[in-house]
PDB file of C-alpha atoms in Angstrom:
ATOM      1  CA  ALA A   1       0.792  16.341 -14.645  1.00  0.00           C
ATOM      2  CA  LEU A   2       0.282  14.583 -11.359  1.00  0.00           C
ATOM      3  CA  TRP A   3      -1.278  16.959  -9.467  1.00  0.00           C
ATOM      4  CA  GLN A   4      -3.854  16.976 -12.397  1.00  0.00           C
ATOM      5  CA  GLY A   5      -3.652  13.209 -13.114  1.00  0.00           C
ATOM      6  CA  LEU A   6      -4.651  13.066  -9.112  1.00  0.00           C
ATOM      7  CA  GLY A   7      -8.083  15.345  -9.489  1.00  0.00           C
ATOM      8  CA  LEU A   8      -6.047  18.510  -8.057  1.00  0.00           C
ATOM      9  CA  SER A   9      -6.705  21.676  -9.264  1.00  0.00           C
ATOM     10  CA  GLY A  10      -4.008  24.727  -8.990  1.00  0.00           C
ATOM     11  CA  ALA A  11      -0.334  26.108 -10.513  1.00  0.00           C
ATOM     12  CA  ALA A  12       1.978  22.773  -9.787  1.00  0.00           C
ATOM     13  CA  LYS A  13       4.065  24.974  -8.643  1.00  0.00           C
ATOM     14  CA  HIS A  14       2.479  26.392  -5.198  1.00  0.00           C
ATOM     15  CA  LEU A  15       0.712  22.621  -4.818  1.00  0.00           C
ATOM     16  CA  ASP A  16       4.187  21.029  -5.034  1.00  0.00           C
ATOM     17  CA  ALA A  17       5.101  23.731  -2.029  1.00  0.00           C
ATOM     18  CA  ASP A  18       1.978  22.782  -0.129  1.00  0.00           C
ATOM     19  CA  TYR A  19       2.903  19.184  -0.562  1.00  0.00           C
ATOM     20  CA  LEU A  20       7.025  19.904   0.208  1.00  0.00           C
ATOM     21  CA  ARG A  21       6.261  21.885   3.250  1.00  0.00           C
ATOM     22  CA  GLY A  22       4.516  18.603   5.433  1.00  0.00           C
ATOM     23  CA  HIS A  23       7.868  16.726   5.468  1.00  0.00           C
ATOM     24  CA  ARG A  24      10.299  16.796   8.533  1.00  0.00           C
ATOM     25  CA  LEU A  25      13.238  15.185   8.958  1.00  0.00           C
ATOM     26  CA  MET A  26      12.828  12.328  11.144  1.00  0.00           C
ATOM     27  CA  PRO A  27      14.189  12.294  14.462  1.00  0.00           C
ATOM     28  CA  GLY A  28      17.711  11.906  15.334  1.00  0.00           C
ATOM     29  CA  VAL A  29      18.608  12.392  11.774  1.00  0.00           C
ATOM     30  CA  ARG A  30      20.743  15.795  11.642  1.00  0.00           C
ATOM     31  CA  ARG A  31      22.471  14.966  14.736  1.00  0.00           C
ATOM     32  CA  PHE A  32      23.136  11.481  12.698  1.00  0.00           C
ATOM     33  CA  LEU A  33      24.761  13.042  10.035  1.00  0.00           C
ATOM     34  CA  GLU A  34      26.388  15.744  12.248  1.00  0.00           C
ATOM     35  CA  ARG A  35      28.148  12.655  14.180  1.00  0.00           C
ATOM     36  CA  MET A  36      29.580  11.531  10.715  1.00  0.00           C
ATOM     37  CA  ARG A  37      30.663  14.656   9.454  1.00  0.00           C
ATOM     38  CA  VAL A  38      32.960  14.783  12.662  1.00  0.00           C
ATOM     39  CA  ALA A  39      34.100  11.253  12.333  1.00  0.00           C
ATOM     40  CA  ARG A  40      35.013  11.858   8.649  1.00  0.00           C
ATOM     41  CA  ILE A  41      32.414   8.738   7.697  1.00  0.00           C
ATOM     42  CA  PRO A  42      30.300  10.132   4.040  1.00  0.00           C
ATOM     43  CA  VAL A  43      27.160   9.542   3.851  1.00  0.00           C
ATOM     44  CA  ALA A  44      25.355   9.099   0.848  1.00  0.00           C
ATOM     45  CA  CYS A  45      21.502   8.925  -0.156  1.00  0.00           C
ATOM     46  CA  ILE A  46      19.581   6.839  -2.645  1.00  0.00           C
ATOM     47  CA  SER A  47      16.075   7.741  -2.599  1.00  0.00           C
ATOM     48  CA  ASN A  48      12.614   7.385  -5.046  1.00  0.00           C
ATOM     49  CA  ASP A  49      11.490  10.717  -5.304  1.00  0.00           C
ATOM     50  CA  VAL A  50      11.220  13.529  -7.968  1.00  0.00           C
ATOM     51  CA  ILE A  51      14.632  15.211  -8.371  1.00  0.00           C
ATOM     52  CA  GLU A  52      13.192  19.312  -8.021  1.00  0.00           C
ATOM     53  CA  TRP A  53      11.565  17.775  -4.769  1.00  0.00           C
ATOM     54  CA  SER A  54      14.636  16.228  -3.432  1.00  0.00           C
ATOM     55  CA  ARG A  55      16.829  19.054  -4.634  1.00  0.00           C
ATOM     56  CA  ILE A  56      13.817  22.158  -2.382  1.00  0.00           C
ATOM     57  CA  LEU A  57      14.098  19.418   0.442  1.00  0.00           C
ATOM     58  CA  ARG A  58      17.712  19.323   0.884  1.00  0.00           C
ATOM     59  CA  LYS A  59      17.958  23.157   0.948  1.00  0.00           C
ATOM     60  CA  THR A  60      14.721  23.268   3.159  1.00  0.00           C
ATOM     61  CA  HIS A  61      16.009  21.253   5.783  1.00  0.00           C
ATOM     62  CA  GLY A  62      20.165  22.346   5.864  1.00  0.00           C
ATOM     63  CA  LEU A  63      21.058  18.676   4.563  1.00  0.00           C
ATOM     64  CA  GLU A  64      23.377  19.673   1.661  1.00  0.00           C
ATOM     65  CA  ASP A  65      26.675  20.028   3.196  1.00  0.00           C
ATOM     66  CA  LEU A  66      25.635  16.760   5.779  1.00  0.00           C
ATOM     67  CA  VAL A  67      25.112  14.370   2.788  1.00  0.00           C
ATOM     68  CA  PHE A  68      28.652  14.309   0.515  1.00  0.00           C
ATOM     69  CA  HIS A  69      26.291  12.588  -2.834  1.00  0.00           C
ATOM     70  CA  TRP A  70      22.768  12.300  -3.869  1.00  0.00           C
ATOM     71  CA  THR A  71      21.467   9.582  -5.934  1.00  0.00           C
ATOM     72  CA  ILE A  72      17.783  10.137  -6.672  1.00  0.00           C
ATOM     73  CA  SER A  73      15.555   8.285  -9.273  1.00  0.00           C
ATOM     74  CA  GLY A  74      13.924  10.838 -10.861  1.00  0.00           C
ATOM     75  CA  GLU A  75      17.622  11.809 -12.368  1.00  0.00           C
ATOM     76  CA  ALA A  76      19.368   7.935 -12.146  1.00  0.00           C
ATOM     77  CA  GLY A  77      16.572   6.945 -14.766  1.00  0.00           C
ATOM     78  CA  ALA A  78      15.940   3.863 -12.014  1.00  0.00           C
ATOM     79  CA  ARG A  79      13.893   3.037  -8.976  1.00  0.00           C
ATOM     80  CA  LYS A  80      15.044   1.165  -6.072  1.00  0.00           C
ATOM     81  CA  PRO A  81      15.125  -1.880  -6.174  1.00  0.00           C
ATOM     82  CA  ASP A  82      16.187  -1.899  -9.261  1.00  0.00           C
ATOM     83  CA  ALA A  83      19.883  -3.025  -9.422  1.00  0.00           C
ATOM     84  CA  ALA A  84      20.768   0.051 -12.157  1.00  0.00           C
ATOM     85  CA  ILE A  85      20.302   2.583  -9.290  1.00  0.00           C
ATOM     86  CA  PHE A  86      22.411   1.075  -7.147  1.00  0.00           C
ATOM     87  CA  ARG A  87      24.992   0.794  -9.475  1.00  0.00           C
ATOM     88  CA  ARG A  88      24.330   4.129 -10.842  1.00  0.00           C
ATOM     89  CA  PHE A  89      25.517   5.052  -7.176  1.00  0.00           C
ATOM     90  CA  ALA A  90      28.849   3.076  -7.199  1.00  0.00           C
ATOM     91  CA  ASP A  91      29.833   4.492 -10.590  1.00  0.00           C
ATOM     92  CA  ALA A  92      29.116   8.367  -8.772  1.00  0.00           C
ATOM     93  CA  THR A  93      31.036   7.568  -5.418  1.00  0.00           C
ATOM     94  CA  GLY A  94      33.067   5.216  -5.984  1.00  0.00           C
ATOM     95  CA  PRO A  95      33.406   2.692  -2.913  1.00  0.00           C
ATOM     96  CA  LYS A  96      32.819  -0.663  -3.339  1.00  0.00           C
ATOM     97  CA  TYR A  97      29.178  -1.978  -2.529  1.00  0.00           C
ATOM     98  CA  GLY A  98      30.673  -4.665   0.147  1.00  0.00           C
ATOM     99  CA  GLN A  99      32.207  -1.034   1.818  1.00  0.00           C
ATOM    100  CA  CYS A 100      28.726   0.172   2.328  1.00  0.00           C
ATOM    101  CA  LEU A 101      25.984   0.417   4.178  1.00  0.00           C
ATOM    102  CA  PHE A 102      22.656   0.586   2.875  1.00  0.00           C
ATOM    103  CA  VAL A 103      19.555   1.966   5.710  1.00  0.00           C
ATOM    104  CA  ASP A 104      16.495   1.506   4.215  1.00  0.00           C
ATOM    105  CA  ASP A 105      12.743   1.179   5.580  1.00  0.00           C
ATOM    106  CA  ASN A 106      11.856  -1.309   3.468  1.00  0.00           C
ATOM    107  CA  ALA A 107      13.099  -5.120   2.463  1.00  0.00           C
ATOM    108  CA  TYR A 108      12.683  -5.526  -0.679  1.00  0.00           C
ATOM    109  CA  ASN A 109      15.063  -2.606  -1.693  1.00  0.00           C
ATOM    110  CA  LEU A 110      17.970  -3.894   1.211  1.00  0.00           C
ATOM    111  CA  ASP A 111      17.183  -7.685  -0.666  1.00  0.00           C
ATOM    112  CA  ALA A 112      18.135  -5.597  -3.791  1.00  0.00           C
ATOM    113  CA  ALA A 113      20.815  -4.305  -2.718  1.00  0.00           C
ATOM    114  CA  GLN A 114      22.455  -7.109  -0.190  1.00  0.00           C
ATOM    115  CA  ASP A 115      21.727  -8.928  -3.594  1.00  0.00           C
ATOM    116  CA  LEU A 116      25.009  -6.936  -5.046  1.00  0.00           C
ATOM    117  CA  GLY A 117      26.950  -7.373  -1.934  1.00  0.00           C
ATOM    118  CA  PHE A 118      26.316  -3.836   0.370  1.00  0.00           C
ATOM    119  CA  ARG A 119      25.989  -4.669   3.941  1.00  0.00           C
ATOM    120  CA  THR A 120      22.584  -3.808   4.935  1.00  0.00           C
ATOM    121  CA  MET A 121      20.170  -2.285   7.652  1.00  0.00           C
ATOM    122  CA  LEU A 122      16.603  -2.248   8.210  1.00  0.00           C
ATOM    123  CA  PHE A 123      15.470   0.643   9.668  1.00  0.00           C
ATOM    124  CA  VAL A 124      12.315   0.467  11.501  1.00  0.00           C
ATOM    125  CA  GLY A 125      12.282   4.314  13.241  1.00  0.00           C
ATOM    126  CA  GLY A 126      10.805   4.117  16.415  1.00  0.00           C
ATOM    127  CA  GLN A 127       9.345   0.771  16.558  1.00  0.00           C
ATOM    128  CA  SER A 128      11.351  -1.598  19.017  1.00  0.00           C
ATOM    129  CA  GLY A 129      10.804  -5.438  18.571  1.00  0.00           C
ATOM    130  CA  LEU A 130      10.276  -5.667  14.845  1.00  0.00           C
ATOM    131  CA  ALA A 131      13.112  -7.879  13.619  1.00  0.00           C
ATOM    132  CA  SER A 132      14.249  -9.531  10.345  1.00  0.00           C
ATOM    133  CA  ALA A 133      15.658 -12.642   9.376  1.00  0.00           C
ATOM    134  CA  SER A 134      17.685 -11.495   6.509  1.00  0.00           C
ATOM    135  CA  HIS A 135      19.029  -7.867   8.101  1.00  0.00           C
ATOM    136  CA  PRO A 136      19.883  -5.858  10.966  1.00  0.00           C
ATOM    137  CA  VAL A 137      17.189  -3.849  12.160  1.00  0.00           C
ATOM    138  CA  ALA A 138      17.594  -0.349  13.689  1.00  0.00           C
ATOM    139  CA  SER A 139      15.147   1.509  15.681  1.00  0.00           C
ATOM    140  CA  ARG A 140      17.220   4.673  16.051  1.00  0.00           C
ATOM    141  CA  PHE A 141      19.844   6.254  14.487  1.00  0.00           C
ATOM    142  CA  GLU A 142      21.455   5.678  17.168  1.00  0.00           C
ATOM    143  CA  ASP A 143      21.921   2.040  16.658  1.00  0.00           C
ATOM    144  CA  VAL A 144      22.865   2.903  13.125  1.00  0.00           C
ATOM    145  CA  GLU A 145      25.669   4.696  14.171  1.00  0.00           C
ATOM    146  CA  ALA A 146      27.075   1.992  16.764  1.00  0.00           C
ATOM    147  CA  ARG A 147      26.979  -0.269  13.535  1.00  0.00           C
ATOM    148  CA  ILE A 148      28.877   1.895  10.831  1.00  0.00           C
ATOM    149  CA  LEU A 149      31.340   2.260  14.048  1.00  0.00           C
ATOM    150  CA  ALA A 150      31.670  -1.011  15.215  1.00  0.00           C
ATOM    151  CA  ARG A 151      32.257  -2.068  11.652  1.00  0.00           C
ATOM    152  CA  GLY A 152      35.803   0.716  11.582  1.00  0.00           C
TER     153      GLY A 152
END
């Protein structure tokens, strides 16, 4: 229905595959995930995504063994920044919000997480010089790692 609504014709399976083929991992993410795994620091994912697409991308990029839990909006029935998706994450993983560093590229999502007690970090993906009054800023995954390791 999505592809038809966008005016595209063809089998959804093929259109999905074409769309997903264009997805790439951000530079540094695999190294970050591997380093967190070695350090025994669990990394989880909260994402607004179609569950089927999320599963395909995890497998395609070999992320299944590097991320210990996935909370995906298509399965959770709520989308960031709705508090319900964060509660769903906490119900599934057990940690208290204050024990989690929530990293996102959207300040609205970070504000919602911070209101619940999450520690937060704005990821600006290689852009330097950007600042946030409410959230520490990371331009690389090394910045995220340093923040995590500094908190112990």
